[in-house]
C-alpha atoms as one frame of an Amber mdcrd trajectory, in Angstrom:
protein
 -23.289   4.730 -14.549 -22.495   1.283 -15.929 -22.120  -1.614 -13.535 -18.380
  -2.105 -12.817 -18.525  -5.893 -13.208 -20.552  -5.673 -16.409 -17.948  -3.241
 -17.740 -15.125  -5.705 -16.980 -16.957  -8.612 -18.603 -17.958  -6.689 -21.722
 -14.334  -5.611 -22.151 -13.386  -9.307 -22.085 -11.214  -8.753 -19.024 -13.214
 -11.088 -16.790 -11.335 -14.151 -15.519 -14.456 -15.937 -14.321 -13.107 -16.372
 -10.778 -16.408 -15.571  -9.042 -15.076 -13.105  -6.465 -17.777 -10.590  -7.385
 -20.483 -13.226  -6.856 -19.069 -13.983  -3.402 -18.989 -10.285  -2.541 -22.631
  -9.733  -3.555 -24.268 -13.183  -3.775 -27.803 -11.762  -3.872 -27.014  -9.526
  -6.829 -24.452 -11.397  -8.929 -24.243 -15.042  -9.920 -21.884 -16.965 -12.172
 -23.127 -18.677 -15.341 -21.493 -20.802 -18.035 -21.101 -19.285 -21.495 -20.011
 -21.250 -24.546 -17.204 -19.140 -25.965 -15.896 -17.252 -22.946 -16.183 -19.491
 -19.901 -17.774 -18.596 -16.564 -19.143 -15.082 -16.504 -21.065 -12.927 -14.001
 -24.781 -12.427 -14.528 -26.153  -9.292 -12.888 -29.341 -10.371 -11.083 -29.882
  -7.027  -9.364 -28.066  -4.019 -10.882 -28.605  -1.848  -7.822 -25.502  -0.944
  -5.824 -25.328   0.625  -2.397 -22.913   3.431  -1.656 -19.333   2.209  -1.884
 -20.184  -1.144  -3.459 -19.082  -0.165  -6.969 -15.662   0.889  -5.715 -15.417
  -2.301  -3.654 -16.166  -4.468  -6.681 -13.482  -2.671  -8.665 -10.951  -3.320
  -5.887 -11.632  -7.034  -5.585 -11.874  -7.889  -9.293  -8.615  -9.513 -10.491
  -9.797  -9.154 -14.073  -9.661  -5.382 -13.719  -6.247  -5.418 -12.095  -3.859
  -7.219  -9.765  -1.107  -5.761  -7.621   1.964  -8.019  -7.560   2.625  -9.993
  -4.394   6.161  -8.627  -4.064   4.610  -5.254  -3.316   2.762  -6.662  -0.307
   4.968  -9.292   1.316   8.406  -9.142  -0.248  10.430 -11.892  -1.843  13.755
 -12.585  -3.498  15.323  -9.197  -3.990  11.975  -7.310  -3.700  12.705  -4.794
  -6.496  14.845  -6.970  -8.756  13.729  -8.284 -12.128  14.064 -11.759 -10.642
  11.557 -10.956  -7.907   9.192  -9.305 -10.368   9.347 -12.402 -12.561   8.884
 -15.146  -9.964   7.119 -13.364  -7.115   7.931 -14.187  -3.488   9.978 -17.389
  -3.244  11.035 -18.690   0.181  11.766 -22.281  -0.847  11.386 -24.638  -3.804
  10.730 -28.375  -3.398  10.079 -31.291  -5.714   8.286 -34.529  -4.909   4.971
 -36.296  -4.698   2.147 -37.522  -2.505   2.990 -40.703  -0.599  -0.558 -41.957
  -1.174  -0.225 -44.000  -4.373  -3.824 -43.368  -5.457  -3.550 -39.590  -5.144
  -0.250 -39.615  -7.008  -1.733 -41.714  -9.825  -4.959 -39.719 -10.125  -3.332
 -36.303  -9.832  -2.182 -34.171 -12.720   1.437 -34.456 -11.622   2.516 -35.734
  -8.216  -0.768 -35.413  -6.331   0.746 -32.894  -3.920  -2.160 -30.422  -4.058
  -4.698 -33.095  -3.117  -2.394 -34.552  -0.471  -1.924 -31.164   1.211  -5.647
 -30.354   1.145  -6.505 -33.782   2.568  -3.871 -33.400   5.295  -5.233 -30.006
   6.352  -8.647 -31.621   6.843  -7.424 -34.829   8.488  -5.252 -32.895  10.965
  -8.135 -30.490  11.699  -6.059 -27.543  10.611  -8.985 -26.708   8.311 -12.727
 -27.344   8.336 -13.156 -27.527   4.567 -11.347 -27.255   1.262 -12.625 -25.177
  -1.645 -11.872 -27.125  -4.828 -13.150 -27.680  -8.357 -14.502 -30.903  -9.824
 -16.517 -32.038 -12.833 -20.263 -31.785 -12.532 -21.842 -35.219 -12.311 -24.848
 -34.138 -14.388 -22.742 -32.339 -17.032 -19.146 -33.678 -17.248 -18.060 -30.922
 -19.659 -18.716 -28.332 -16.948 -17.100 -27.693 -13.585 -18.470 -26.860 -10.167
 -16.840 -25.332  -7.126 -17.331 -27.411  -3.989 -16.308 -27.350  -0.341 -14.882
 -30.746   0.511 -15.048 -31.852   4.154 -13.160 -35.154   4.118  -9.959 -36.543
   2.554 -12.108 -38.948   0.517 -14.030 -36.012  -0.965 -10.734 -34.273  -1.750
  -9.620 -37.343  -3.706 -12.755 -37.114  -5.855 -11.678 -33.612  -6.894  -8.132
 -34.682  -7.818  -6.596 -34.032 -11.265  -6.562 -30.901 -13.415  -9.639 -29.453
 -15.085  -8.834 -27.472 -18.230 -12.257 -25.871 -18.361 -13.854 -22.759 -16.797
 -14.433 -22.720 -13.042 -15.343 -20.150 -10.383 -13.975 -21.311  -7.023 -14.213
 -17.834  -5.503 -18.010 -17.979  -5.582 -17.816 -20.351  -2.580 -15.997 -17.745
  -0.483 -19.297 -16.386   0.811 -19.775 -19.780   2.490 -16.207 -19.698   3.830
 -16.805 -16.284   5.399 -19.785 -17.708   7.314 -17.909 -20.815   8.481 -16.653
 -21.546  11.990 -13.043 -22.351  11.108 -10.404 -21.821   8.384 -10.696 -23.409
   4.950  -8.122 -24.444   2.382  -8.533 -22.681  -0.949  -7.285 -24.291  -4.177
  -7.434 -22.443  -7.473  -5.679 -20.850 -10.401  -3.441 -17.807  -9.829  -6.263
 -15.405 -10.681  -8.615 -17.231  -8.302  -6.169 -16.885  -5.417  -5.623 -13.214
  -6.265  -9.392 -12.686  -6.181  -9.676 -14.516  -2.864  -6.921 -12.375  -1.336
  -8.505  -9.165  -2.601 -11.923 -10.120  -1.241 -10.429 -11.139   2.111  -8.809
  -7.711   2.364 -12.327  -6.227   2.216 -14.053  -8.804   4.448 -12.677  -9.464
   7.978 -14.800 -12.620   8.367 -13.322 -14.104   5.210  -9.829 -12.999   6.171
 -10.194 -14.967   9.406 -11.365 -18.122   7.628  -9.173 -18.065   4.531  -6.595
 -20.642   5.566  -3.933 -22.260   3.414  -4.119 -21.063  -0.196  -2.717 -23.290
  -2.945  -2.353 -22.192  -6.548  -1.690 -24.428  -9.502   0.621 -23.230 -12.274
  -1.605 -22.041 -15.131  -1.119 -21.420 -18.850  -4.667 -20.197 -19.420  -8.277
 -21.370 -19.256  -9.905 -22.830 -22.379 -13.624 -22.237 -22.903 -16.326 -24.891
 -22.980 -16.055 -24.705 -26.759 -12.500 -25.991 -26.376 -13.627 -29.109 -24.520
 -16.344 -29.701 -27.096 -13.719 -29.474 -29.858 -11.534 -31.956 -27.976 -14.463
 -34.341 -27.572 -15.309 -34.178 -31.271 -11.697 -34.806 -32.193 -11.723 -37.955
 -30.064 -14.949 -39.253 -31.601 -17.731 -37.997 -29.336 -20.094 -36.273 -31.747
 -22.878 -35.625 -29.234 -21.887 -33.738 -26.104 -25.064 -34.923 -24.345 -23.743
 -38.508 -24.453 -20.433 -37.724 -22.730 -20.013 -39.344 -19.314 -16.422 -38.368
 -18.459 -13.739 -35.913 -19.534 -10.274 -36.445 -18.111  -7.652 -33.854 -19.017
  -4.744 -35.331 -17.067  -3.935 -37.927 -14.451  -3.846 -41.740 -14.413  -0.165
 -41.322 -15.204   2.104 -38.341 -15.695   0.897 -36.189 -17.246  -1.604 -38.761
 -18.484  -3.679 -38.710 -21.629  -6.668 -36.526 -22.399  -9.561 -38.947 -22.466
 -13.260 -38.654 -23.258 -15.763 -41.431 -22.524 -19.248 -41.369 -24.014 -22.282
 -43.578 -24.511 -23.018 -44.467 -28.126 -26.420 -43.021 -29.030 -27.281 -46.010
 -31.191 -26.050 -49.009 -29.207 -25.821 -47.565 -25.702 -22.292 -48.929 -25.392
 -19.582 -46.975 -23.598 -16.800 -45.811 -25.889 -13.680 -43.770 -25.313 -11.033
 -41.824 -27.179  -7.686 -40.483 -26.009  -4.869 -38.266 -27.166  -1.630 -37.200
 -25.575  -1.583 -34.277 -23.181   0.771 -32.399 -25.539  -1.526 -32.818 -28.542
  -4.760 -32.164 -26.669  -3.436 -28.974 -25.117  -1.210 -27.715 -27.926  -3.450
 -28.478 -30.897  -6.944 -28.080 -29.459  -7.479 -26.460 -26.063  -4.927 -23.681
 -26.357  -6.832 -22.379 -29.391  -9.801 -21.649 -27.141  -8.189 -19.756 -24.260
 -10.129 -16.735 -23.049  -8.730 -13.351 -24.052  -7.957 -12.265 -20.498  -5.433
 -15.119 -20.244  -3.388 -13.466 -22.997  -3.075 -10.440 -20.710  -2.196 -12.407
 -17.561   1.052 -11.553 -15.793   0.864 -14.253 -13.122   1.004 -17.873 -14.264
   2.576 -19.265 -11.082   0.242 -18.113  -8.320   2.421 -15.532  -6.602  -0.383
 -14.542  -4.179  -0.761 -18.077  -2.816   0.896 -19.588   0.236   2.030 -22.490
  -1.948   2.239 -22.761  -5.735   2.338 -26.189  -7.334   3.070 -27.264 -10.905
   5.048 -29.560 -13.163   8.860 -29.806 -12.998   9.325 -29.626 -16.762  13.048
 -28.937 -16.456  13.877 -32.521 -17.442  12.688 -35.265 -19.758   9.986 -37.487
 -18.302  10.626 -41.215 -18.668   7.840 -43.443 -19.941   5.829 -44.793 -17.011
   7.526 -42.483 -14.515   5.492 -41.645 -11.441   4.165 -38.123 -11.214   6.150
 -35.353  -9.560   5.251 -31.830  -8.459   7.261 -28.664  -8.038   6.230 -26.774
  -4.893   7.028 -23.081  -4.443   6.759 -21.836  -0.863   5.707 -18.187  -0.906
   4.677 -17.366   2.691   5.506 -18.439   6.223   2.050 -19.989   6.502   2.811
 -22.032   3.404   6.157 -23.108   4.837   4.598 -24.196   8.153   1.855 -26.193
   6.411   4.288 -27.885   4.046   6.702 -28.802   6.832   3.843 -30.273   8.886
   2.741 -32.407   5.928   6.319 -33.551   5.346   6.738 -34.461   9.014   3.520
 -36.480   8.875   4.772 -38.381   5.845   1.971 -37.146   3.615   4.360 -35.859
   0.931   7.892 -36.897  -0.005   9.895 -33.873  -1.160  13.474 -32.883  -1.967
  14.824 -29.345  -1.838  15.452 -27.535  -5.124  16.683 -24.037  -5.962  15.213
 -21.159  -7.928  17.119 -22.280 -11.014  14.956 -25.412 -11.113  11.827 -23.278
 -11.175  13.316 -21.111 -13.913  14.243 -24.167 -15.978  10.713 -25.551 -15.560
   9.188 -22.293 -16.843  11.766 -21.111 -19.416   9.431 -18.716 -21.237   7.868
 -17.020 -18.231  10.018 -13.886 -18.291   9.305 -13.390 -22.001   5.597 -13.892
 -21.339   5.481 -11.327 -18.547   7.312  -8.841 -20.702   4.971  -9.439 -23.624
   1.981  -8.710 -21.363   3.200  -5.124 -21.060   3.090  -4.678 -24.839  -0.288
  -6.408 -25.103  -1.817  -4.228 -22.397  -0.343  -1.095 -23.949  -1.906  -1.925
 -27.313  -5.194  -2.799 -25.615  -5.360   0.684 -24.146  -4.262   2.393 -27.368
  -6.981   0.655 -29.380  -9.667   1.242 -26.773 -10.133  -2.469 -26.142  -9.043
  -2.091 -22.537  -6.436  -3.803 -20.386  -5.987  -4.826 -16.742  -3.949  -2.764
 -14.268  -0.689  -4.140 -12.862   0.587  -1.368 -10.556   4.193  -1.759  -9.389
   4.580  -5.010 -11.367   7.569  -3.753 -13.360   6.270  -5.311 -16.572   7.633
  -2.374 -18.550  11.111  -3.013 -17.165  10.946  -6.657 -18.160   9.624  -5.730
 -21.630  12.376  -3.179 -22.173  15.313  -5.184 -20.765  14.495  -8.801 -21.552
  12.621  -8.773 -24.861  14.358  -8.364 -28.204  13.145  -5.971 -30.878  11.161
  -8.673 -32.695   9.424  -9.827 -29.507   8.581  -6.229 -28.588   6.958  -5.621
 -31.977   5.065  -8.915 -31.801   3.633  -8.028 -28.400   2.287  -4.789 -29.842
   1.183  -5.485 -33.389   0.242  -9.113 -32.821  -2.197  -7.888 -30.191  -3.587
  -5.248 -32.529  -4.267  -7.898 -35.179  -6.041 -10.131 -32.664  -8.202  -7.284
 -31.422  -9.265  -6.329 -34.936  -9.726  -9.896 -36.168 -11.703 -11.209 -33.226
 -13.541  -7.982 -32.383 -12.649  -8.132 -28.710 -14.853  -5.155 -28.002 -18.014
  -7.019 -29.110 -20.345  -7.583 -26.108 -21.389 -11.191 -26.843 -20.039 -12.636
 -23.593 -23.298 -12.249 -21.648 -25.177 -15.090 -23.331 -25.585 -17.841 -20.699
 -25.048 -21.405 -21.856 -28.616 -22.338 -20.923 -29.869 -19.830 -23.558 -27.475
 -21.162 -26.189 -28.688 -24.723 -25.618 -32.375 -23.805 -25.367
């Protein structure tokens, strides 16, 4: 019998979250691959009785049950609820700490909330992602213990990361931890906590960023080359956002000949739209949750309006659970964040294509199964209803035959995703 995690990865359904590595840290570890991002490496293929089924249950790449099926939301069975997930409240605002607001990808709210949970002793640590000091193109998952450490992890990282791999440490901790990640990361954390009572006890406030997909390391290399950094080994910093809203994509490197520091920048729109989005992993094309519906709080950009030049960053905060509401209210009362109430229409205006995207995922997954390439499971997600009712004939056909062309052109069934980056660079 094939290893369930190897099967997911070889089908290009892996999200790289690291939940499997946290579940079996002695047998699975996460490695960086050039073209596909973070991927599991099977150190010990042996599985005890029940472990294969457990891995299949916790893997968000293999499938995710929608949050509305577990803790309700706006209308529970309505298309609106299936599109947005549970929504208790929507707020817009920013961190009151000027440095966090300036460094953050939008309004610095994620960092401000994580720092507040630590400073108020509501949490012992915060699982976050930051750039590796020894390899700025790569990310590492860390557990921050102080607000100052949280600030060092501020700003978005449009590169592969596996925050769930630190959940094994969280399960062994003495007190709850904040968890910050992409929607798939939070889904993996929730699924693992459902299988592990120790983790369930220590998984505190969960915060998801809005996500449009994860580019591979090859995407960051392409961005660096576009900005003038020919040698990746000379790069000292990659900044995808921040230092303004949304801030420029900036690469700093040391000239191999002179030793001088140089830098190149491009706009966020150009860097994302013309470079990074071309390198998104395949599983992101099949993702039905871009707004973190399994999190206590989801945070992203309020793109419903034009952003004035030099305007301070702002964040849209979606409250999805009572725990999220209590944490947000406590931070507001402490003056850590300055927020104003918004309605669901503001969220919809900020993500105008989300319903079309969720509907298209149904067609993409259907074609993946028909061609034998595979597709994730979304039980009770109602994606078929959205596809049938909200997509026009042209969009329906594109979701089907566009996917078929991609599968044939890029050979999605080819098993090249298990080549670790260290072997590529050797």
